[in-house]
Amino acid sequence: MSDNRSSLLEASQGPADTESFDSDAVRRAIFDKLFFVRASYPRLATNTDYYMALVHCVRDMVLRRWVSTAAAYTETQVRTVAYLSAEYLMGPHLGNNLLNLGIYDEVRNVIDDMGLDFDALLAEESEPGLGNGGLGRLAACFVDSLATLEIPALAYGIRYEFGIFEQHIVDGWQVERTDKWLRFGNPWEIARPEWAVDIKLGGWTEHYTDELGRRRVRWVPERLVQGVPHDTPILGYRRNTANTLRLWRADAPKSFDFSVFNRGDYYGAVAQKVASENLSKVLYPNDEQEQGKELRLQQQYFFVSCSLQDMLRILETQGIPVDRFHEKFAVQLNDTHPAIGVAELMRLLVDKFFMTWEDAWEITRKTFAYTNHTLLPEALEQWPVDLFRRVLPRHLEIIFEINKRFLDELRVRYIADDSKVNEMSLINESGERYVRMAHLACVGSHAINGVAELHTRLLREQVIPGFAQLWPERLSSKTNGVTPRRWIALANPRLAELMTEALGDGWLRDLDQLRGLEAFAEDAAFRDRWRAVKQANKHDMMTRMRRHSAGLVDPLSVFDVLVKRIHEYKRQHLSILFVIAQYLRMKNGLADDLPPRTVIYGGKAAPGYHFAKLIIKLINSVGEVVNNDPQTRDRLRVVFMPNFNVTIGQQLYPAADLSEQISLAGKEASGTGNMKFQMNGALTIGTMDGANIEIREEVGAQNFFDFGLTSAAVQRRREEGYRPRDFYENDAELAAVIHLIESGLFAHGDASLFKPFVDQLLDYDPYFLLADFRSYCDTQRHVGETYQDTERWVRMSILNSARSGKFSSDRTIAEYCREIWDVQPLSVDLFVDHESLMQ
Ligand code: F58
């Protein structure tokens, strides 16, 4: 065996247990990769070269586990979770894989010893931003937990060529630039063209009777597109399990473009190819009106059909008959984006496998489960019937048939109650006709869940009351969680080390063990160390922020952080109203007793969401005034961190003292950033919304700063008739804040810039900012006072982390496994060498 191959093999056989880590073998392997993969050598090599060399070494180690896992799954024919999600916001892989292999520190040392900058190599990875925000990041946390819990799972999605846009701030405004995450290639993925599948689109259907006298339907498509799977291994934490994230890239089908080509239409064939590739070209930013977006529906159908056909292929490979589909696969619909899967599986079973409708329907229902992520009525997906027919003519027929049978059941149950039928129909017939995707997901699933307790209750009472009454046993709550591997161990190594020193290293796999920290909250020496960790993290953050924002931020100030997508319901503008109020107080000599504060914002606005973009502009404009005023700049700073993403989140959560979770109660389904802050020892100022309620329940009311109207109170106010102007007229401080914005101070004298903003607040205020303003300001001041008492604050901080065990995605996934999927873990034996694969 050549030197190259032997050193690679040595290195790849190492870890999982750190004792067998061989630094020399890893170093040699890195040099080998530099040579054989990058065609480079140390004198020429750039950081990109070294990053790639290191990735290929790590990849070899992961591959061994991946192939072993695939073999174990194939041999045992295990029941498997198929997670269908249009988005995965994975964040960079390298650090996470090193952590999960258990060799993070060891490899860091090897790189240091080579005279290279480890952090700089990690920073070379452009993160795959294949998601908008919470929903996509939840999917990423879930796949981490599935692998760590050794659950056989396949995660299916779309390999967007352009992920979420890059946000730049120019003159205070958001400017979007396309994300080119694939520019330098993606070393983590392996394409599997041999498993490509064809997808039909458009055209018409033909009904006929076959030779056996059975009624059949043939779908004659207008065009075909090919889906090519691109697989990325997802390694469990210190496990041999490496599951697969299978993302589909759209391409032209070979047979199809040949047929055009043969007719001599070469350019037509090329045009077809380009049109096909468009399907996986770009991730749709949320909050855009998507109803008319044909490409979006095509994208959804594309990845869902590819995935279901892939499952059928696996079934065939394993010799499992198709009528046992639901025994092999538990398919989870991450929101309604993959809900077309219900109609697609029916089509495949009935039209392709000639099953009876009744049998196919039973299998379909037993296969799917659906997670809802939103309470906003405008975010519930609906597709115009005409558009639907144009793209998926056969599926529309199937949906009509499902609906006909479903409504007949309802008519029997609710005799003479047409309102029930209209309310629950899969077709919205109130004006132009729409297909309601949430209803399709509900009827086609055996389980439906919300993502927090309050969210599930509101779903039951307000969003799908009919379904909740009809099938109460199907609806349950599965409170979200986040992975402590990425969000504590990787993001906050200092804190992780302190936790491990206090508790041993079991907490990272069993986050409830953090409860053990409660005892340390009373230990003054431990509190000092806890505080020192936070200070060091803040210091790091300060250094980074210096690059983005004018002037120096004081690491002794309260780091008050609000990072998430920019949306009116999330109320970033409520926070900025408080900043302005504080500014005014300082100018008037009224705020001397409060500690200095650095308010840090981050988040992207959908490109077409003008009001959200105006909020970003306002934040930056207020920052410009406050940060440059010598009277206030030492006590109040406003920073907008551009391009908030997973990487920046990993830096910010550990540095936060205060986490702002201030959505209008009843609007945020769960929130997951709230959990990341809590784990990292930030205290929360929050409304009684989403999972905030459960966080407060866990940490205790005295360790949580709650404020604002409850969802019930909001509803009452709305029914009584809400008049925001009343608050403006009765609160002098609020009025002064509004007047200052109106004056044009934050717009270099241009009083028109923020006029839409002020007008909306005074006359309409759909998100009740003015109603919650007083309570928010008072609570923020209470936060300031509490922070002055350092010992008390640190104690509260420790208790917050100690009580975050519930919010590990391991707990969430264990609940899904038990209560929805009925799947068991399978532990994977590692192949000793490649030879054993050949037998
Ligand atoms: C989020 N939804 C919820 N949707 O807003 C948040 O409360 C929850 O914690 C999270 O899901 C996880 O359950 C969300 O992020 C989207 O981004 C959609 C993407 C596709 C277009 C419509 C919005």
PDB file of C-alpha atoms and ligand atoms in Angstrom, residues 87 132-136 138 284-287 290 296 335 337 371-374 379 451 480 565 569-570 667-672, ligand 1:
ATOM      1  CA  GLU A  87     -35.486  23.860   3.993  1.00  0.00           C
ATOM      2  CA  ASN A 132     -35.059  31.065   5.825  1.00  0.00           C
ATOM      3  CA  GLY A 133     -35.035  30.853   9.587  1.00  0.00           C
ATOM      4  CA  GLY A 134     -36.609  28.871  12.400  1.00  0.00           C
ATOM      5  CA  LEU A 135     -38.272  26.165  10.337  1.00  0.00           C
ATOM      6  CA  GLY A 136     -35.136  25.317   8.381  1.00  0.00           C
ATOM      7  CA  LEU A 138     -35.306  23.202  13.328  1.00  0.00           C
ATOM      8  CA  TYR A 284     -37.744  31.385  -1.942  1.00  0.00           C
ATOM      9  CA  PRO A 285     -37.440  33.981   0.797  1.00  0.00           C
ATOM     10  CA  ASN A 286     -40.419  33.767   3.166  1.00  0.00           C
ATOM     11  CA  ASP A 287     -43.069  36.435   3.579  1.00  0.00           C
ATOM     12  CA  GLU A 290     -46.257  32.971  -3.157  1.00  0.00           C
ATOM     13  CA  ARG A 296     -42.556  27.345  -6.067  1.00  0.00           C
ATOM     14  CA  ASP A 335     -45.108  22.281   7.388  1.00  0.00           C
ATOM     15  CA  HIS A 337     -44.497  22.653   1.732  1.00  0.00           C
ATOM     16  CA  THR A 371     -46.197  19.525  11.701  1.00  0.00           C
ATOM     17  CA  ASN A 372     -47.698  22.980  11.585  1.00  0.00           C
ATOM     18  CA  HIS A 373     -45.372  25.947  12.243  1.00  0.00           C
ATOM     19  CA  THR A 374     -47.546  29.003  11.987  1.00  0.00           C
ATOM     20  CA  ALA A 379     -48.897  32.169   5.960  1.00  0.00           C
ATOM     21  CA  VAL A 451     -44.516  23.139  18.007  1.00  0.00           C
ATOM     22  CA  ASN A 480     -39.425  22.414  19.720  1.00  0.00           C
ATOM     23  CA  ARG A 565     -36.008  37.267  10.849  1.00  0.00           C
ATOM     24  CA  TYR A 569     -45.187  40.342  14.455  1.00  0.00           C
ATOM     25  CA  LYS A 570     -41.762  39.781  16.021  1.00  0.00           C
ATOM     26  CA  LYS A 667     -48.227  35.013  16.925  1.00  0.00           C
ATOM     27  CA  GLU A 668     -44.915  33.165  17.372  1.00  0.00           C
ATOM     28  CA  ALA A 669     -45.539  29.441  17.061  1.00  0.00           C
ATOM     29  CA  SER A 670     -42.584  28.508  19.244  1.00  0.00           C
ATOM     30  CA  GLY A 671     -39.327  30.302  18.628  1.00  0.00           C
ATOM     31  CA  THR A 672     -36.059  28.409  18.952  1.00  0.00           C
TER      32      THR A 672
HETATM   33  C1  F58 B   1     -41.065  29.132  12.359  1.00  0.00           C
HETATM   34  N1  F58 B   1     -41.581  29.225  11.022  1.00  0.00           N
HETATM   35  C2  F58 B   1     -41.972  29.767  13.380  1.00  0.00           C
HETATM   36  N2  F58 B   1     -41.327  29.517   8.757  1.00  0.00           N
HETATM   37  O1  F58 B   1     -42.237  31.109  13.025  1.00  0.00           O
HETATM   38  C3  F58 B   1     -41.257  29.704  14.727  1.00  0.00           C
HETATM   39  O2  F58 B   1     -42.086  30.214  15.732  1.00  0.00           O
HETATM   40  C4  F58 B   1     -40.896  28.258  15.035  1.00  0.00           C
HETATM   41  O3  F58 B   1     -40.090  28.199  16.172  1.00  0.00           O
HETATM   42  C5  F58 B   1     -40.131  27.642  13.878  1.00  0.00           C
HETATM   43  O4  F58 B   1     -40.860  27.767  12.688  1.00  0.00           O
HETATM   44  C6  F58 B   1     -39.840  26.168  14.100  1.00  0.00           C
HETATM   45  O5  F58 B   1     -41.004  25.497  14.430  1.00  0.00           O
HETATM   46  C7  F58 B   1     -40.750  29.485   9.994  1.00  0.00           C
HETATM   47  O6  F58 B   1     -39.558  29.644  10.161  1.00  0.00           O
HETATM   48  C8  F58 B   1     -40.693  29.825   7.605  1.00  0.00           C
HETATM   49  O7  F58 B   1     -39.581  30.290   7.577  1.00  0.00           O
HETATM   50  C9  F58 B   1     -41.458  29.540   6.340  1.00  0.00           C
HETATM   51  C10 F58 B   1     -40.513  29.171   5.238  1.00  0.00           C
HETATM   52  C11 F58 B   1     -41.235  28.965   3.921  1.00  0.00           C
HETATM   53  C12 F58 B   1     -42.104  30.117   3.551  1.00  0.00           C
HETATM   54  C13 F58 B   1     -43.037  30.508   4.667  1.00  0.00           C
HETATM   55  C14 F58 B   1     -42.310  30.728   5.994  1.00  0.00           C
END
